[in-house]
């Protein structure tokens, strides 16, 4: 079995989609081995607890950064305390892949390097539209409505040292309706795109990793 550790920061609806998919046998050879939240008290942790999945909180606010806020992707960035805490926990849970599901923290470059090619992120737009620094949560859908796009959607991509810049794996389009609000559009993008794409991306990455390792 491949082991996925899911990173969350909020309500956890994408985590729930993964848990539901696992229960329905739609994650293939991958299991959710643990959940790490960047903040305490978020509903995503309730969801993990109800599914009997181990969870913990690792908040960047609680850790010193060894080398200050070097730009993401700086190869000279040394693993700071936050990166070390994340690495310790994901290694303890023997993570084969990392899944960012509504995770609102920029990962330290040293952590991205440690799991290069094995970190998935779900973004609520059709990248390269409405992505990058400052585009998260409702802000993405506010920008889409402001621009007047007729189609939006969601994207699953591999995480590199940038923000929403890694290779695109899956996308799904969702029609924008004339009476949409940011909230109604976010809900439809989640229901019709995010919650479908992320479990499928986890299944496909697990299948690739298993094949590379000659298992499954
Ligand atoms: C939502 O805006 C979702 O579109 C994006 O992250 C936010 C929270 O997701 N992926 P979740 O409900 O915590 O999974």
PDB file of C-alpha atoms and ligand atoms in Angstrom:
ATOM      1  CA  UNK A   1       0.000   0.000   0.000  1.00  0.00           C
ATOM      2  CA  UNK A   2       1.106   3.569  -0.679  1.00  0.00           C
ATOM      3  CA  UNK A   3       0.740   6.052   2.189  1.00  0.00           C
ATOM      4  CA  UNK A   4      -0.534   9.605   1.693  1.00  0.00           C
ATOM      5  CA  UNK A   5      -0.257  12.338   4.327  1.00  0.00           C
ATOM      6  CA  UNK A   6      -2.786  15.142   3.830  1.00  0.00           C
ATOM      7  CA  UNK A   7      -1.994  18.770   4.771  1.00  0.00           C
ATOM      8  CA  UNK A   8      -4.970  20.985   5.699  1.00  0.00           C
ATOM      9  CA  UNK A   9      -5.694  24.472   7.087  1.00  0.00           C
ATOM     10  CA  UNK A  10      -9.474  24.779   7.273  1.00  0.00           C
ATOM     11  CA  UNK A  11     -12.834  23.110   6.709  1.00  0.00           C
ATOM     12  CA  UNK A  12     -11.376  19.974   5.136  1.00  0.00           C
ATOM     13  CA  UNK A  13     -13.983  19.311   2.439  1.00  0.00           C
ATOM     14  CA  UNK A  14     -11.221  18.090   0.117  1.00  0.00           C
ATOM     15  CA  UNK A  15      -9.901  15.847   2.918  1.00  0.00           C
ATOM     16  CA  UNK A  16     -13.444  14.508   3.291  1.00  0.00           C
ATOM     17  CA  UNK A  17     -13.578  13.758  -0.429  1.00  0.00           C
ATOM     18  CA  UNK A  18     -10.349  11.744  -0.026  1.00  0.00           C
ATOM     19  CA  UNK A  19     -11.667   9.870   3.020  1.00  0.00           C
ATOM     20  CA  UNK A  20     -14.944   9.089   1.236  1.00  0.00           C
ATOM     21  CA  UNK A  21     -13.043   7.933  -1.852  1.00  0.00           C
ATOM     22  CA  UNK A  22     -10.834   5.659   0.254  1.00  0.00           C
ATOM     23  CA  UNK A  23     -13.884   4.109   1.917  1.00  0.00           C
ATOM     24  CA  UNK A  24     -15.450   3.580  -1.529  1.00  0.00           C
ATOM     25  CA  UNK A  25     -12.266   1.906  -2.823  1.00  0.00           C
ATOM     26  CA  UNK A  26     -11.537   4.748  -5.288  1.00  0.00           C
ATOM     27  CA  UNK A  27      -7.977   5.487  -4.071  1.00  0.00           C
ATOM     28  CA  UNK A  28      -6.541   2.253  -5.475  1.00  0.00           C
ATOM     29  CA  UNK A  29      -3.486   1.140  -3.483  1.00  0.00           C
ATOM     30  CA  UNK A  30      -3.219   4.381  -1.507  1.00  0.00           C
ATOM     31  CA  UNK A  31      -4.354   4.972   2.065  1.00  0.00           C
ATOM     32  CA  UNK A  32      -4.589   8.194   4.062  1.00  0.00           C
ATOM     33  CA  UNK A  33      -1.957   7.590   6.745  1.00  0.00           C
ATOM     34  CA  UNK A  34      -2.250  10.920   8.587  1.00  0.00           C
ATOM     35  CA  UNK A  35      -3.361  14.553   8.550  1.00  0.00           C
ATOM     36  CA  UNK A  36      -1.241  17.593   9.413  1.00  0.00           C
ATOM     37  CA  UNK A  37      -3.005  20.919   9.987  1.00  0.00           C
ATOM     38  CA  UNK A  38      -1.233  24.290   9.931  1.00  0.00           C
ATOM     39  CA  UNK A  39      -3.739  25.557  12.512  1.00  0.00           C
ATOM     40  CA  UNK A  40      -5.425  24.077  15.602  1.00  0.00           C
ATOM     41  CA  UNK A  41      -9.170  23.718  16.000  1.00  0.00           C
ATOM     42  CA  UNK A  42     -10.086  23.492  12.301  1.00  0.00           C
ATOM     43  CA  UNK A  43     -12.966  21.286  11.183  1.00  0.00           C
ATOM     44  CA  UNK A  44     -10.632  19.201   9.000  1.00  0.00           C
ATOM     45  CA  UNK A  45      -9.267  17.710  12.243  1.00  0.00           C
ATOM     46  CA  UNK A  46     -12.789  16.689  13.306  1.00  0.00           C
ATOM     47  CA  UNK A  47     -13.129  14.897   9.974  1.00  0.00           C
ATOM     48  CA  UNK A  48      -9.825  13.068  10.489  1.00  0.00           C
ATOM     49  CA  UNK A  49     -10.807  12.066  14.021  1.00  0.00           C
ATOM     50  CA  UNK A  50     -14.186  10.708  12.886  1.00  0.00           C
ATOM     51  CA  UNK A  51     -12.396   8.619  10.257  1.00  0.00           C
ATOM     52  CA  UNK A  52      -9.886   7.357  12.882  1.00  0.00           C
ATOM     53  CA  UNK A  53      -6.987   8.852  10.910  1.00  0.00           C
ATOM     54  CA  UNK A  54      -4.041  10.100  13.035  1.00  0.00           C
ATOM     55  CA  UNK A  55      -3.689  13.886  12.998  1.00  0.00           C
ATOM     56  CA  UNK A  56      -1.489  16.611  14.426  1.00  0.00           C
ATOM     57  CA  UNK A  57      -0.967  20.372  14.228  1.00  0.00           C
ATOM     58  CA  UNK A  58       2.337  21.786  12.968  1.00  0.00           C
ATOM     59  CA  UNK A  59       2.009  25.560  12.786  1.00  0.00           C
ATOM     60  CA  UNK A  60       4.773  27.695  11.227  1.00  0.00           C
ATOM     61  CA  UNK A  61       4.139  30.261  13.959  1.00  0.00           C
ATOM     62  CA  UNK A  62       5.584  27.837  16.516  1.00  0.00           C
ATOM     63  CA  UNK A  63       8.942  27.440  14.793  1.00  0.00           C
ATOM     64  CA  UNK A  64      12.009  29.534  14.183  1.00  0.00           C
ATOM     65  CA  UNK A  65      13.219  29.727  10.637  1.00  0.00           C
ATOM     66  CA  UNK A  66      16.926  28.945  10.524  1.00  0.00           C
ATOM     67  CA  UNK A  67      17.691  31.100   7.555  1.00  0.00           C
ATOM     68  CA  UNK A  68      14.995  33.735   7.654  1.00  0.00           C
ATOM     69  CA  UNK A  69      12.450  33.934   4.901  1.00  0.00           C
ATOM     70  CA  UNK A  70      14.655  32.982   1.960  1.00  0.00           C
ATOM     71  CA  UNK A  71      12.766  33.004  -1.291  1.00  0.00           C
ATOM     72  CA  UNK A  72      10.998  29.718  -1.950  1.00  0.00           C
ATOM     73  CA  UNK A  73      13.143  27.672  -4.308  1.00  0.00           C
ATOM     74  CA  UNK A  74      16.408  28.999  -2.951  1.00  0.00           C
ATOM     75  CA  UNK A  75      18.583  25.844  -3.028  1.00  0.00           C
ATOM     76  CA  UNK A  76      20.754  27.263  -0.248  1.00  0.00           C
ATOM     77  CA  UNK A  77      17.759  27.354   2.109  1.00  0.00           C
ATOM     78  CA  UNK A  78      18.663  25.134   5.035  1.00  0.00           C
ATOM     79  CA  UNK A  79      15.962  22.961   6.589  1.00  0.00           C
ATOM     80  CA  UNK A  80      14.512  25.297   9.186  1.00  0.00           C
ATOM     81  CA  UNK A  81      12.750  24.106  12.335  1.00  0.00           C
ATOM     82  CA  UNK A  82       9.323  24.182  10.661  1.00  0.00           C
ATOM     83  CA  UNK A  83      10.583  22.107   7.724  1.00  0.00           C
ATOM     84  CA  UNK A  84      12.250  19.681  10.151  1.00  0.00           C
ATOM     85  CA  UNK A  85       9.022  19.284  12.136  1.00  0.00           C
ATOM     86  CA  UNK A  86       7.084  18.529   8.937  1.00  0.00           C
ATOM     87  CA  UNK A  87       9.749  16.082   7.737  1.00  0.00           C
ATOM     88  CA  UNK A  88       9.924  14.305  11.087  1.00  0.00           C
ATOM     89  CA  UNK A  89       6.160  13.763  11.122  1.00  0.00           C
ATOM     90  CA  UNK A  90       5.796  12.693   7.481  1.00  0.00           C
ATOM     91  CA  UNK A  91       8.699  10.255   7.907  1.00  0.00           C
ATOM     92  CA  UNK A  92       7.170   8.919  11.123  1.00  0.00           C
ATOM     93  CA  UNK A  93       3.989   8.210   9.160  1.00  0.00           C
ATOM     94  CA  UNK A  94       6.116   6.748   6.332  1.00  0.00           C
ATOM     95  CA  UNK A  95       4.556   9.089   3.751  1.00  0.00           C
ATOM     96  CA  UNK A  96       5.017   8.109   0.092  1.00  0.00           C
ATOM     97  CA  UNK A  97       3.163  11.210  -1.074  1.00  0.00           C
ATOM     98  CA  UNK A  98       1.942  14.527   0.332  1.00  0.00           C
ATOM     99  CA  UNK A  99      -1.491  15.936  -0.570  1.00  0.00           C
ATOM    100  CA  UNK A 100      -2.176  19.649   0.004  1.00  0.00           C
ATOM    101  CA  UNK A 101      -5.947  19.940   0.527  1.00  0.00           C
ATOM    102  CA  UNK A 102      -6.869  23.536   1.277  1.00  0.00           C
ATOM    103  CA  UNK A 103      -3.400  24.048   2.821  1.00  0.00           C
ATOM    104  CA  UNK A 104      -2.613  27.762   3.130  1.00  0.00           C
ATOM    105  CA  UNK A 105       1.092  27.727   4.028  1.00  0.00           C
ATOM    106  CA  UNK A 106       3.961  27.964   1.505  1.00  0.00           C
ATOM    107  CA  UNK A 107       6.040  24.830   2.050  1.00  0.00           C
ATOM    108  CA  UNK A 108       9.747  25.338   2.867  1.00  0.00           C
ATOM    109  CA  UNK A 109      11.990  24.614  -0.138  1.00  0.00           C
ATOM    110  CA  UNK A 110      13.822  21.882   1.806  1.00  0.00           C
ATOM    111  CA  UNK A 111      10.538  20.034   2.364  1.00  0.00           C
ATOM    112  CA  UNK A 112       9.548  20.336  -1.312  1.00  0.00           C
ATOM    113  CA  UNK A 113      12.954  18.936  -2.303  1.00  0.00           C
ATOM    114  CA  UNK A 114      12.541  15.989   0.083  1.00  0.00           C
ATOM    115  CA  UNK A 115       9.274  14.980  -1.642  1.00  0.00           C
ATOM    116  CA  UNK A 116      10.080  16.239  -5.128  1.00  0.00           C
ATOM    117  CA  UNK A 117       7.554  14.943  -7.663  1.00  0.00           C
ATOM    118  CA  UNK A 118       5.359  13.502  -4.898  1.00  0.00           C
ATOM    119  CA  UNK A 119       3.425  16.535  -3.587  1.00  0.00           C
ATOM    120  CA  UNK A 120      -0.070  17.199  -4.984  1.00  0.00           C
ATOM    121  CA  UNK A 121      -2.036  20.433  -4.658  1.00  0.00           C
ATOM    122  CA  UNK A 122      -5.632  21.253  -5.567  1.00  0.00           C
ATOM    123  CA  UNK A 123      -6.241  24.806  -6.784  1.00  0.00           C
ATOM    124  CA  UNK A 124      -9.758  26.158  -7.412  1.00  0.00           C
ATOM    125  CA  UNK A 125      -9.170  27.603 -10.908  1.00  0.00           C
ATOM    126  CA  UNK A 126      -7.963  26.492 -14.337  1.00  0.00           C
ATOM    127  CA  UNK A 127      -4.255  27.294 -13.889  1.00  0.00           C
ATOM    128  CA  UNK A 128      -2.649  29.521 -15.251  1.00  0.00           C
ATOM    129  CA  UNK A 129      -5.722  31.670 -14.617  1.00  0.00           C
ATOM    130  CA  UNK A 130      -6.264  33.181 -11.159  1.00  0.00           C
ATOM    131  CA  UNK A 131      -3.339  31.539  -9.379  1.00  0.00           C
ATOM    132  CA  UNK A 132      -0.107  32.461  -7.627  1.00  0.00           C
ATOM    133  CA  UNK A 133       0.484  34.614  -4.564  1.00  0.00           C
ATOM    134  CA  UNK A 134      -2.710  35.988  -3.035  1.00  0.00           C
ATOM    135  CA  UNK A 135      -5.050  33.702  -5.006  1.00  0.00           C
ATOM    136  CA  UNK A 136      -6.634  31.312  -2.511  1.00  0.00           C
ATOM    137  CA  UNK A 137     -10.081  30.430  -1.206  1.00  0.00           C
ATOM    138  CA  UNK A 138     -12.867  32.834  -2.132  1.00  0.00           C
ATOM    139  CA  UNK A 139     -10.393  35.347  -3.608  1.00  0.00           C
ATOM    140  CA  UNK A 140      -9.957  33.039  -6.617  1.00  0.00           C
ATOM    141  CA  UNK A 141     -13.683  33.054  -7.377  1.00  0.00           C
ATOM    142  CA  UNK A 142     -14.016  36.796  -6.721  1.00  0.00           C
ATOM    143  CA  UNK A 143     -11.284  37.383  -9.321  1.00  0.00           C
ATOM    144  CA  UNK A 144     -12.972  35.022 -11.829  1.00  0.00           C
ATOM    145  CA  UNK A 145     -16.320  36.834 -11.443  1.00  0.00           C
ATOM    146  CA  UNK A 146     -14.612  40.249 -11.643  1.00  0.00           C
ATOM    147  CA  UNK A 147     -12.916  39.232 -14.910  1.00  0.00           C
ATOM    148  CA  UNK A 148     -16.192  37.889 -16.284  1.00  0.00           C
ATOM    149  CA  UNK A 149     -14.951  34.450 -17.341  1.00  0.00           C
ATOM    150  CA  UNK A 150     -17.684  32.090 -18.580  1.00  0.00           C
ATOM    151  CA  UNK A 151     -15.780  28.957 -17.567  1.00  0.00           C
ATOM    152  CA  UNK A 152     -13.617  28.263 -14.536  1.00  0.00           C
ATOM    153  CA  UNK A 153     -12.804  25.006 -12.740  1.00  0.00           C
ATOM    154  CA  UNK A 154     -10.101  23.309 -10.683  1.00  0.00           C
ATOM    155  CA  UNK A 155      -6.573  22.034 -11.211  1.00  0.00           C
ATOM    156  CA  UNK A 156      -4.449  19.397  -9.519  1.00  0.00           C
ATOM    157  CA  UNK A 157      -0.730  19.971 -10.010  1.00  0.00           C
ATOM    158  CA  UNK A 158       2.571  18.747  -8.641  1.00  0.00           C
ATOM    159  CA  UNK A 159       4.127  21.199  -6.187  1.00  0.00           C
ATOM    160  CA  UNK A 160       7.512  22.733  -6.970  1.00  0.00           C
ATOM    161  CA  UNK A 161       9.249  25.602  -5.194  1.00  0.00           C
ATOM    162  CA  UNK A 162       6.907  28.184  -6.666  1.00  0.00           C
ATOM    163  CA  UNK A 163       3.249  28.980  -5.908  1.00  0.00           C
ATOM    164  CA  UNK A 164       0.828  27.033  -8.155  1.00  0.00           C
ATOM    165  CA  UNK A 165       3.621  26.658 -10.745  1.00  0.00           C
ATOM    166  CA  UNK A 166       4.294  22.893 -10.800  1.00  0.00           C
ATOM    167  CA  UNK A 167       3.331  20.510 -13.649  1.00  0.00           C
ATOM    168  CA  UNK A 168      -0.430  20.277 -14.209  1.00  0.00           C
ATOM    169  CA  UNK A 169      -1.839  16.754 -13.765  1.00  0.00           C
ATOM    170  CA  UNK A 170      -5.657  17.064 -13.982  1.00  0.00           C
ATOM    171  CA  UNK A 171      -8.153  19.843 -14.712  1.00  0.00           C
ATOM    172  CA  UNK A 172     -11.937  20.018 -14.885  1.00  0.00           C
ATOM    173  CA  UNK A 173     -14.025  22.910 -16.227  1.00  0.00           C
ATOM    174  CA  UNK A 174     -17.092  24.322 -14.482  1.00  0.00           C
ATOM    175  CA  UNK A 175     -19.544  26.773 -16.094  1.00  0.00           C
ATOM    176  CA  UNK A 176     -19.941  30.188 -14.465  1.00  0.00           C
ATOM    177  CA  UNK A 177     -23.634  31.120 -14.111  1.00  0.00           C
ATOM    178  CA  UNK A 178     -24.875  34.692 -14.555  1.00  0.00           C
ATOM    179  CA  UNK A 179     -26.249  34.863 -11.003  1.00  0.00           C
ATOM    180  CA  UNK A 180     -23.175  33.369  -9.347  1.00  0.00           C
ATOM    181  CA  UNK A 181     -21.725  34.860  -6.188  1.00  0.00           C
ATOM    182  CA  UNK A 182     -18.185  33.955  -5.072  1.00  0.00           C
ATOM    183  CA  UNK A 183     -19.748  31.571  -2.571  1.00  0.00           C
ATOM    184  CA  UNK A 184     -22.062  29.818  -5.044  1.00  0.00           C
ATOM    185  CA  UNK A 185     -19.250  29.512  -7.567  1.00  0.00           C
ATOM    186  CA  UNK A 186     -16.839  28.118  -4.954  1.00  0.00           C
ATOM    187  CA  UNK A 187     -19.427  25.543  -3.917  1.00  0.00           C
ATOM    188  CA  UNK A 188     -20.008  24.361  -7.497  1.00  0.00           C
ATOM    189  CA  UNK A 189     -16.252  24.236  -8.265  1.00  0.00           C
ATOM    190  CA  UNK A 190     -15.712  22.140  -5.130  1.00  0.00           C
ATOM    191  CA  UNK A 191     -18.631  19.786  -5.818  1.00  0.00           C
ATOM    192  CA  UNK A 192     -18.167  19.391  -9.576  1.00  0.00           C
ATOM    193  CA  UNK A 193     -14.385  19.608  -9.848  1.00  0.00           C
ATOM    194  CA  UNK A 194     -12.181  19.611  -6.718  1.00  0.00           C
ATOM    195  CA  UNK A 195     -13.797  16.711  -4.942  1.00  0.00           C
ATOM    196  CA  UNK A 196     -13.618  14.614  -8.125  1.00  0.00           C
ATOM    197  CA  UNK A 197     -10.110  15.547  -9.227  1.00  0.00           C
ATOM    198  CA  UNK A 198      -8.127  15.209  -5.995  1.00  0.00           C
ATOM    199  CA  UNK A 199      -9.013  11.570  -5.198  1.00  0.00           C
ATOM    200  CA  UNK A 200      -8.368  10.619  -8.835  1.00  0.00           C
ATOM    201  CA  UNK A 201      -4.978  12.370  -8.760  1.00  0.00           C
ATOM    202  CA  UNK A 202      -4.050  10.511  -5.551  1.00  0.00           C
ATOM    203  CA  UNK A 203      -5.055   7.201  -7.167  1.00  0.00           C
ATOM    204  CA  UNK A 204      -2.992   7.945 -10.301  1.00  0.00           C
ATOM    205  CA  UNK A 205       0.107   9.118  -8.386  1.00  0.00           C
ATOM    206  CA  UNK A 206      -0.122   6.033  -6.149  1.00  0.00           C
ATOM    207  CA  UNK A 207      -0.317   3.821  -9.227  1.00  0.00           C
ATOM    208  CA  UNK A 208       2.769   5.530 -10.729  1.00  0.00           C
ATOM    209  CA  UNK A 209       4.782   5.255  -7.511  1.00  0.00           C
ATOM    210  CA  UNK A 210       3.802   1.589  -7.068  1.00  0.00           C
ATOM    211  CA  UNK A 211       4.883   0.855 -10.653  1.00  0.00           C
ATOM    212  CA  UNK A 212       8.214   2.685 -10.140  1.00  0.00           C
ATOM    213  CA  UNK A 213       8.808   0.539  -7.049  1.00  0.00           C
ATOM    214  CA  UNK A 214       7.727  -2.668  -8.729  1.00  0.00           C
ATOM    215  CA  UNK A 215       4.847  -3.163  -6.281  1.00  0.00           C
ATOM    216  CA  UNK A 216       1.120  -3.586  -7.000  1.00  0.00           C
TER     217      UNK A 216
HETATM  218  C1  LIG B   1     -11.305  26.054  -0.774  1.00  0.00           C
HETATM  219  O1  LIG B   1     -11.286  27.391  -1.264  1.00  0.00           O
HETATM  220  C2  LIG B   1     -10.909  25.135  -1.874  1.00  0.00           C
HETATM  221  O2  LIG B   1     -11.391  25.629  -3.112  1.00  0.00           O
HETATM  222  C3  LIG B   1      -9.415  25.199  -1.846  1.00  0.00           C
HETATM  223  O3  LIG B   1      -9.071  25.375  -0.458  1.00  0.00           O
HETATM  224  C4  LIG B   1     -10.201  25.935   0.239  1.00  0.00           C
HETATM  225  C5  LIG B   1     -10.607  25.118   1.443  1.00  0.00           C
HETATM  226  O4  LIG B   1     -10.748  23.788   1.067  1.00  0.00           O
HETATM  227  N1  LIG B   1      -8.841  23.993  -2.398  1.00  0.00           N
HETATM  228  P1  LIG B   1     -11.136  22.645   2.161  1.00  0.00           P
HETATM  229  O5  LIG B   1     -12.636  22.708   2.320  1.00  0.00           O
HETATM  230  O6  LIG B   1     -10.413  22.992   3.445  1.00  0.00           O
HETATM  231  O7  LIG B   1     -10.693  21.359   1.542  1.00  0.00           O
END
